């Protein structure tokens, strides 16, 4: 059995940008978001960036809070006070990312959040203080068997307090020729979804550029 380990955020100083990927339920076993992190190129060419990968249930099965992530991000911000943070969370990892941001003890100079079909009835879906830009991508019109997790867990869907909502239909095909699905998060970054003019990955790069996080 293949297990996808968490890849913690380094504490050492020097990086100008840190991107924290938080996978959802069972991502330690499926590795969906771990592979997305490895597949995505830097948000900007030549960007001095470090990346980290965590599981939603990394603090214990159904913990749902990712307190380890919060502590390690706080340590990183202390060592890198000028660094910009980008949080990317998929499924339960989306609600966990919002929780982590809400409970940070140290605030970065700029924080960008991208939630990918976020799920979580127990977490507050409202925008956390300190989020400078929030991109929210979600799935609609999906009735596959694999959609039971977001249905049971409580899909956030469209969020009126996000800066940009973008949506994919489970009845349509992505750029790789497969139907958009909750269990395939990569196209949410790489395709231009309804409600957007460019792919989410490019939108994150634009937001970093506007915030001064240039290489």
XYZ file of N, CA and C in Angstrom:
645
model
N 0.841 -1.202 0.000
C 0.000 0.000 0.000
C 0.874 1.248 0.000
N 0.577 2.170 -0.901
C 1.314 3.432 -0.982
C 0.668 4.447 -0.039
N 1.485 5.061 0.790
C 1.015 6.115 1.685
C 1.747 7.396 1.322
N 1.002 8.477 1.209
C 1.592 9.762 0.845
C 1.890 10.556 2.119
N 3.159 10.672 2.494
C 3.488 11.367 3.745
C 3.319 12.872 3.619
N 3.100 13.495 4.745
C 3.069 14.952 4.767
C 4.487 15.483 4.539
N 4.556 16.630 3.903
C 5.846 17.266 3.635
C 5.826 18.643 4.297
N 6.350 18.735 5.504
C 6.191 19.945 6.315
C 6.860 21.169 5.704
N 6.380 22.300 6.148
C 6.940 23.586 5.736
C 8.258 23.814 6.454
N 9.329 24.129 5.728
C 10.608 24.390 6.398
C 10.574 25.703 7.175
N 11.323 25.761 8.254
C 11.335 26.958 9.089
C 12.414 27.950 8.679
N 13.402 27.510 7.912
C 14.536 28.384 7.643
C 14.122 29.621 6.858
N 14.863 30.677 7.071
C 14.563 31.951 6.432
C 15.056 31.958 4.988
N 14.474 32.846 4.188
C 14.967 33.066 2.845
C 13.923 33.053 1.756
N 12.858 32.284 1.911
C 11.853 32.196 0.850
C 10.969 33.428 0.841
N 10.561 33.849 -0.354
C 9.682 35.002 -0.483
C 8.222 34.603 -0.584
N 7.983 33.309 -0.808
C 6.610 32.818 -0.925
C 6.566 31.375 -0.435
N 5.529 31.046 0.301
C 5.297 29.664 0.732
C 3.886 29.278 0.340
N 3.750 28.133 -0.314
C 2.436 27.611 -0.669
C 2.178 26.354 0.143
N 1.053 26.346 0.839
C 0.684 25.238 1.707
C -0.516 24.524 1.096
N -0.334 23.283 0.694
C -1.397 22.460 0.137
C -1.956 21.562 1.234
N -3.268 21.553 1.398
C -3.900 20.698 2.400
C -4.911 19.801 1.687
N -4.631 18.505 1.686
C -5.515 17.545 1.053
C -6.686 17.191 1.955
N -7.696 16.574 1.370
C -8.916 16.265 2.099
C -8.937 14.871 2.689
N -10.137 14.375 2.920
C -10.360 13.073 3.533
C -9.634 11.978 2.753
N -8.776 11.230 3.449
C -8.083 10.110 2.832
C -6.974 10.472 1.873
N -6.565 11.726 1.838
C -5.530 12.109 0.881
C -4.192 11.451 1.197
N -4.002 11.058 2.443
C -2.777 10.340 2.813
C -2.677 9.017 2.057
N -3.842 8.494 1.606
C -3.865 7.234 0.892
C -3.970 7.424 -0.620
N -4.778 8.389 -1.051
C -4.961 8.615 -2.497
C -3.877 9.513 -3.087
N -3.365 10.441 -2.294
C -2.327 11.345 -2.773
C -2.788 12.321 -3.835
N -4.110 12.580 -3.911
C -4.616 13.446 -4.983
C -3.973 14.825 -4.954
N -3.970 15.443 -3.778
C -3.472 16.813 -3.708
C -1.950 16.856 -3.667
N -1.333 15.784 -3.203
C 0.126 15.703 -3.260
C 0.591 15.728 -4.708
N -0.096 15.000 -5.565
C 0.265 14.982 -6.981
C -0.021 16.320 -7.649
N -1.097 16.984 -7.230
C -1.386 18.309 -7.769
C -0.252 19.270 -7.441
N 0.218 19.238 -6.197
C 1.314 20.119 -5.806
C 2.548 19.887 -6.681
N 2.852 18.629 -6.950
C 4.032 18.317 -7.762
C 3.835 18.681 -9.228
N 2.591 18.640 -9.680
C 2.303 18.905 -11.091
C 2.295 20.394 -11.421
N 1.844 21.207 -10.491
C 1.694 22.633 -10.785
C 3.054 23.313 -10.869
N 3.287 24.110 -11.905
C 4.532 24.877 -11.993
C 4.501 26.038 -10.999
N 5.618 26.733 -10.810
C 5.595 27.919 -9.941
C 4.540 28.911 -10.399
N 3.966 29.620 -9.446
C 2.905 30.588 -9.772
C 3.419 31.684 -10.683
N 4.678 32.045 -10.512
C 5.331 33.038 -11.364
C 6.690 32.492 -11.780
N 7.146 32.762 -12.995
C 8.468 32.279 -13.416
C 9.562 32.791 -12.495
N 10.383 31.879 -12.014
C 11.508 32.261 -11.182
C 11.160 32.645 -9.758
N 9.917 32.429 -9.348
C 9.501 32.809 -8.007
C 10.254 32.011 -6.956
N 10.776 32.696 -5.955
C 11.469 32.049 -4.835
C 10.400 31.498 -3.887
N 10.041 30.238 -4.092
C 8.899 29.654 -3.410
C 9.264 28.320 -2.778
N 8.708 28.056 -1.595
C 8.761 26.731 -0.992
C 7.334 26.205 -0.915
N 7.193 24.888 -0.969
C 5.870 24.280 -0.909
C 5.829 23.210 0.176
N 4.638 23.045 0.750
C 4.432 22.036 1.775
C 3.115 21.331 1.517
N 3.036 20.085 1.952
C 1.828 19.283 1.738
C 1.404 18.652 3.057
N 0.123 18.826 3.389
C -0.434 18.269 4.618
C -1.745 17.557 4.309
N -2.159 16.717 5.249
C -3.457 16.048 5.167
C -4.460 16.736 6.090
N -5.715 16.723 5.689
C -6.777 17.215 6.569
C -6.805 16.429 7.876
N -6.599 15.116 7.798
C -6.629 14.284 8.994
C -5.227 13.989 9.517
N -4.288 14.885 9.251
C -2.914 14.671 9.665
C -2.696 14.723 11.163
N -3.587 15.393 11.902
C -3.476 15.434 13.363
C -4.274 14.321 14.031
N -4.689 13.346 13.255
C -5.503 12.269 13.783
C -6.785 12.168 12.979
N -7.256 10.954 12.795
C -8.416 10.730 11.940
C -9.608 11.561 12.406
N -10.201 12.313 11.483
C -11.338 13.183 11.748
C -11.007 14.332 12.702
N -9.725 14.676 12.852
C -9.367 15.808 13.725
C -9.931 17.107 13.174
N -9.823 17.296 11.858
C -10.533 18.379 11.166
C -10.011 19.769 11.492
N -8.834 19.870 12.106
C -8.371 21.204 12.496
C -6.960 21.535 12.061
N -6.126 20.544 11.800
C -4.777 20.796 11.277
C -3.993 21.765 12.157
N -3.978 21.513 13.462
C -3.266 22.411 14.365
C -1.763 22.375 14.115
N -1.251 21.229 13.675
C 0.172 21.158 13.345
C 0.507 22.130 12.227
N -0.361 22.226 11.239
C -0.138 23.167 10.141
C -0.061 24.585 10.674
N -1.007 24.937 11.516
C -1.005 26.287 12.081
C 0.308 26.589 12.788
N 0.779 25.674 13.612
C 2.005 25.910 14.375
C 3.211 26.037 13.454
N 3.277 25.215 12.414
C 4.425 25.263 11.517
C 4.384 26.496 10.617
N 3.185 26.939 10.250
C 3.083 28.182 9.483
C 3.481 29.369 10.345
N 3.055 29.389 11.598
C 3.465 30.460 12.504
C 4.985 30.527 12.625
N 5.629 29.364 12.740
C 7.086 29.330 12.843
C 7.733 29.833 11.565
N 7.154 29.480 10.423
C 7.704 29.951 9.144
C 7.578 31.465 9.029
N 6.421 32.010 9.387
C 6.224 33.463 9.287
C 7.170 34.198 10.220
N 7.427 33.632 11.384
C 8.377 34.269 12.303
C 9.768 34.328 11.689
N 10.159 33.274 10.979
C 11.480 33.236 10.357
C 11.522 34.003 9.033
N 10.344 34.186 8.412
C 10.261 34.848 7.105
C 9.169 35.912 7.141
N 9.378 36.998 7.872
C 8.301 37.980 8.068
C 7.863 38.703 6.799
N 8.679 38.665 5.744
C 8.318 39.342 4.499
C 7.732 38.399 3.464
N 7.581 37.133 3.803
C 7.095 36.156 2.828
C 5.578 36.224 2.676
N 5.120 35.960 1.479
C 3.695 35.872 1.176
C 3.269 34.409 1.313
N 2.087 34.168 1.859
C 1.568 32.816 2.005
C 0.442 32.563 1.011
N 0.458 31.376 0.419
C -0.635 30.911 -0.433
C -1.139 29.602 0.154
N -2.398 29.559 0.531
C -3.020 28.333 1.022
C -3.904 27.756 -0.079
N -3.736 26.467 -0.356
C -4.596 25.762 -1.301
C -5.176 24.549 -0.587
N -6.493 24.488 -0.476
C -7.126 23.385 0.216
C -8.190 22.733 -0.634
N -8.190 21.411 -0.664
C -9.166 20.649 -1.454
C -10.090 19.866 -0.536
N -11.395 19.920 -0.812
C -12.385 19.151 -0.072
C -12.339 19.553 1.414
N -12.192 18.584 2.320
C -12.066 18.925 3.735
C -10.813 19.768 3.979
N -9.831 19.638 3.093
C -8.643 20.474 3.216
C -8.930 21.940 2.979
N -10.000 22.247 2.207
C -10.392 23.639 2.005
C -10.909 24.273 3.283
N -11.795 23.568 3.985
C -12.296 24.109 5.251
C -11.198 24.141 6.300
N -10.291 23.145 6.262
C -9.172 23.151 7.209
C -8.243 24.333 6.951
N -8.016 24.675 5.666
C -7.177 25.831 5.350
C -7.773 27.105 5.922
N -9.095 27.258 5.802
C -9.741 28.441 6.373
C -9.593 28.457 7.892
N -9.692 27.296 8.507
C -9.516 27.207 9.962
C -8.104 27.630 10.358
N -7.111 27.115 9.637
C -5.722 27.457 9.954
C -5.503 28.957 9.844
N -5.975 29.553 8.757
C -5.813 30.995 8.565
C -6.488 31.765 9.694
N -7.654 31.317 10.106
C -8.404 32.012 11.152
C -7.683 31.996 12.493
N -6.836 30.964 12.707
C -6.200 30.792 14.010
C -4.692 31.038 14.001
N -4.170 31.621 12.934
C -2.750 31.975 12.936
C -2.451 32.993 14.024
N -1.323 32.795 14.678
C -0.881 33.748 15.690
C -0.022 34.851 15.091
N 0.615 34.554 13.983
C 1.479 35.529 13.301
C 0.928 35.778 11.896
N 0.698 37.022 11.571
C 0.097 37.375 10.289
C 1.165 37.675 9.245
N 1.077 37.051 8.075
C 2.028 37.358 7.001
C 1.708 38.706 6.368
N 2.631 39.184 5.553
C 2.416 40.471 4.883
C 1.272 40.386 3.884
N 1.036 39.197 3.345
C -0.045 39.001 2.377
C -0.427 37.534 2.388
N -1.724 37.258 2.281
C -2.196 35.875 2.322
C -3.243 35.660 1.233
N -3.004 34.659 0.407
C -3.909 34.291 -0.679
C -4.451 32.895 -0.378
N -5.750 32.731 -0.524
C -6.404 31.456 -0.234
C -7.134 30.947 -1.470
N -6.935 29.673 -1.793
C -7.667 29.023 -2.880
C -8.332 27.775 -2.323
N -9.667 27.745 -2.328
C -10.400 26.577 -1.871
C -10.969 25.842 -3.080
N -10.760 24.529 -3.101
C -11.163 23.698 -4.235
C -12.276 22.760 -3.775
N -13.493 23.057 -4.187
C -14.673 22.283 -3.798
C -14.642 21.963 -2.306
N -14.565 23.017 -1.513
C -14.403 22.880 -0.069
C -15.595 22.170 0.565
N -15.296 21.384 1.597
C -16.286 20.599 2.317
C -16.054 20.773 3.808
N -17.131 20.837 4.588
C -16.966 20.868 6.039
C -18.112 21.546 6.753
N -19.025 20.766 7.308
C -20.146 21.341 8.045
C -19.701 21.937 9.373
N -18.634 21.376 9.957
C -18.233 21.792 11.291
C -17.401 23.068 11.295
N -16.931 23.477 10.126
C -16.080 24.652 10.059
C -16.864 25.857 9.530
N -16.491 27.012 10.022
C -17.111 28.259 9.598
C -16.690 28.560 8.155
N -17.637 28.644 7.225
C -17.262 28.905 5.835
C -17.044 30.378 5.520
N -17.278 31.249 6.487
C -17.108 32.683 6.234
C -15.634 33.044 6.129
N -15.363 34.079 5.381
C -13.992 34.537 5.148
C -13.298 34.866 6.467
N -12.111 34.307 6.657
C -11.350 34.557 7.876
C -10.665 35.911 7.807
N -10.514 36.592 8.932
C -9.738 37.836 8.944
C -8.308 37.579 8.478
N -7.766 38.501 7.737
C -6.390 38.367 7.272
C -6.250 37.773 5.890
N -7.351 37.309 5.282
C -7.286 36.799 3.910
C -7.345 37.983 2.952
N -6.281 38.191 2.204
C -6.243 39.319 1.268
C -6.976 39.007 -0.032
N -6.825 37.779 -0.528
C -7.500 37.367 -1.758
C -8.004 35.943 -1.556
N -9.278 35.715 -1.883
C -9.864 34.376 -1.757
C -10.455 33.959 -3.095
N -9.881 32.890 -3.669
C -10.418 32.264 -4.864
C -11.160 30.994 -4.440
N -12.394 30.872 -4.846
C -13.211 29.723 -4.454
C -13.721 29.011 -5.698
N -13.226 27.799 -5.932
C -13.668 26.985 -7.064
C -14.493 25.820 -6.531
N -15.598 25.528 -7.201
C -16.444 24.444 -6.700
C -17.103 23.710 -7.857
N -17.698 22.577 -7.521
C -18.316 21.692 -8.503
C -19.834 21.742 -8.376
N -20.513 21.717 -9.503
C -21.970 21.633 -9.509
C -22.394 20.494 -10.438
N -23.644 20.087 -10.329
C -24.233 19.094 -11.228
C -23.410 17.811 -11.288
N -23.036 17.330 -10.116
C -22.280 16.088 -10.040
C -23.087 15.067 -9.257
N -23.303 13.914 -9.853
C -24.092 12.885 -9.186
C -23.430 11.507 -9.284
N -22.109 11.494 -9.331
C -21.385 10.230 -9.394
C -21.304 9.597 -8.006
N -20.950 8.323 -7.972
C -20.825 7.618 -6.696
C -19.733 8.233 -5.824
N -18.698 8.793 -6.457
C -17.594 9.370 -5.693
C -17.950 10.728 -5.091
N -19.139 11.227 -5.380
C -19.552 12.523 -4.845
C -20.181 12.404 -3.460
N -20.156 11.229 -2.871
C -20.809 11.054 -1.576
C -20.081 11.795 -0.459
N -18.764 11.965 -0.578
C -18.028 12.652 0.484
C -18.459 14.114 0.603
N -18.432 14.908 -0.471
C -18.871 16.303 -0.313
C -20.350 16.429 0.033
N -21.183 15.482 -0.426
C -22.599 15.551 -0.110
C -22.844 15.312 1.368
N -22.183 14.313 1.933
C -22.338 14.020 3.355
C -21.640 15.089 4.195
N -20.438 15.475 3.769
C -19.649 16.420 4.567
C -20.151 17.842 4.536
N -20.889 18.198 3.485
C -21.398 19.559 3.378
C -20.543 20.430 2.475
N -20.867 20.400 1.182
C -20.116 21.208 0.208
C -20.405 22.687 0.427
N -19.354 23.518 0.438
C -19.531 24.961 0.622
C -20.174 25.610 -0.593
N -19.815 25.171 -1.771
C -20.372 25.767 -2.976
C -19.954 27.217 -3.154
N -20.842 28.003 -3.720
C -20.548 29.416 -3.958
C -20.492 30.162 -2.638
N -19.446 31.005 -2.501
C -19.284 31.794 -1.279
C -19.351 33.282 -1.625
N -20.360 33.991 -1.121
C -20.518 35.407 -1.485
C -19.382 36.298 -0.986
N -18.639 35.845 0.018
C -17.549 36.666 0.549
C -16.204 36.360 -0.093
N -16.175 35.460 -1.085
C -14.936 35.220 -1.836
C -14.741 36.321 -2.867
N -13.497 36.593 -3.213
C -13.210 37.600 -4.235
C -13.579 37.095 -5.626
N -13.448 35.804 -5.848
C -13.813 35.233 -7.142
C -14.334 33.816 -6.923
N -15.538 33.561 -7.401
C -16.096 32.218 -7.434
C -16.004 31.703 -8.869
N -15.611 30.455 -8.992
C -15.568 29.820 -10.311
C -16.102 28.402 -10.160
N -16.802 27.925 -11.175
C -17.516 26.668 -11.023
C -17.304 25.764 -12.234
N -17.208 24.466 -11.950
C -17.127 23.446 -12.989
C -18.361 22.566 -12.887
N -18.844 22.101 -14.013
C -20.014 21.227 -14.046
C -19.579 19.781 -14.203
N -20.150 18.916 -13.340
C -19.862 17.496 -13.434
C -20.410 16.859 -14.698
N -21.194 17.594 -15.462
C -21.730 17.087 -16.724
C -20.842 17.445 -17.914
N -19.782 18.209 -17.643
C -18.897 18.626 -18.724
C -17.530 17.975 -18.572
N -16.771 18.020 -19.689
C -15.465 17.381 -19.707
C -14.356 18.418 -19.524
N -13.334 18.018 -18.787
C -12.203 18.909 -18.577
C -11.252 18.835 -19.758
N -10.139 19.553 -19.663
C -9.189 19.620 -20.774
C -8.486 18.289 -21.024
N -8.625 17.345 -20.088
C -8.014 16.027 -20.254
C -9.018 14.990 -20.762
N -10.225 15.451 -21.061
C -11.215 14.567 -21.644
C -12.020 13.761 -20.646
N -11.993 14.135 -19.367
C -12.769 13.439 -18.354
C -13.749 14.417 -17.719
N -14.814 13.881 -17.181
C -15.782 14.759 -16.529
C -15.162 15.380 -15.282
N -15.502 16.649 -15.058
C -15.046 17.285 -13.824
C -15.588 16.497 -12.632
N -14.739 16.282 -11.650
C -15.144 15.528 -10.476
C -14.448 16.020 -9.231
N -15.095 15.822 -8.120
C -14.524 16.226 -6.827
C -13.190 15.531 -6.579
N -13.054 14.318 -7.056
C -11.859 13.523 -6.785
C -10.718 13.822 -7.747
N -10.905 14.779 -8.660
C -9.837 15.185 -9.580
C -9.638 16.697 -9.471
N -8.842 17.146 -8.520
C -8.710 18.591 -8.291
C -7.822 19.331 -9.279
N -6.946 18.640 -10.003
C -5.992 19.338 -10.876
C -6.670 20.246 -11.902
N -7.730 19.800 -12.608
C -8.349 20.690 -13.594
C -8.921 21.976 -13.007
N -9.227 21.992 -11.726
C -9.728 23.218 -11.109
C -8.648 24.305 -11.111
N -7.388 23.902 -11.156
C -6.278 24.853 -11.252
C -5.907 25.166 -12.695
N -6.028 24.179 -13.571
C -5.422 24.277 -14.892
C -6.393 24.693 -15.995
N -7.700 24.518 -15.778
C -8.692 24.882 -16.783
C -9.312 26.240 -16.464
N -9.815 26.905 -17.466
C -10.560 28.148 -17.261
C -12.015 27.775 -16.979
N -12.439 27.959 -15.757
C -13.771 27.545 -15.327
C -14.791 28.660 -15.549
N -16.048 28.308 -15.447
C -17.126 29.287 -15.529
C -16.956 30.319 -14.413
N -17.009 31.585 -14.767
C -16.811 32.661 -13.802
C -15.396 33.202 -13.778
N -14.523 32.650 -14.625
C -13.126 33.096 -14.672
C -12.712 33.355 -16.106
N -11.728 34.223 -16.273
C -11.189 34.532 -17.596
C -9.920 33.748 -17.905
N -9.252 33.286 -16.857
C -8.012 32.524 -17.002
C -8.040 31.400 -15.969
N -7.158 30.405 -16.086
C -7.114 29.343 -15.081
C -6.749 29.871 -13.699
N -7.175 29.151 -12.684
C -6.907 29.552 -11.309
C -5.416 29.696 -11.032
N -4.607 28.803 -11.582
C -3.160 28.893 -11.352
C -2.613 30.245 -11.803
N -3.099 30.748 -12.926
C -2.657 32.059 -13.399
C -3.212 33.183 -12.522
N -4.412 33.003 -12.030
C -4.992 34.022 -11.158
C -4.185 34.166 -9.871
N -3.709 33.045 -9.341
C -2.865 33.107 -8.147
C -1.572 33.856 -8.470
N -0.983 33.578 -9.628
C 0.221 34.298 -10.037
C -0.015 35.784 -10.167
N -1.161 36.157 -10.743
C -1.485 37.584 -10.868
C -1.628 38.227 -9.496
N -2.274 37.521 -8.565
C -2.441 38.066 -7.221
C -1.114 38.237 -6.514
N -0.191 37.314 -6.729
C 1.146 37.448 -6.142
C 1.873 38.641 -6.739
N 1.755 38.820 -8.043
C 2.413 39.956 -8.680
C 1.913 41.278 -8.172
N 0.595 41.380 -7.981
C 0.031 42.616 -7.456
C 0.459 42.870 -6.033
N 0.756 41.775 -5.307
C 1.160 41.936 -3.919
C 2.635 42.159 -3.729
N 3.401 42.164 -4.815
C 4.829 42.440 -4.702
C 5.681 41.209 -4.471
N 5.091 40.007 -4.570
C 5.882 38.796 -4.339
C 6.577 38.344 -5.621
N 7.299 39.259 -6.214
C 7.994 38.944 -7.460
C 9.353 38.339 -7.177
N 9.853 37.521 -8.103
C 11.176 36.905 -7.879
C 12.284 37.936 -7.782
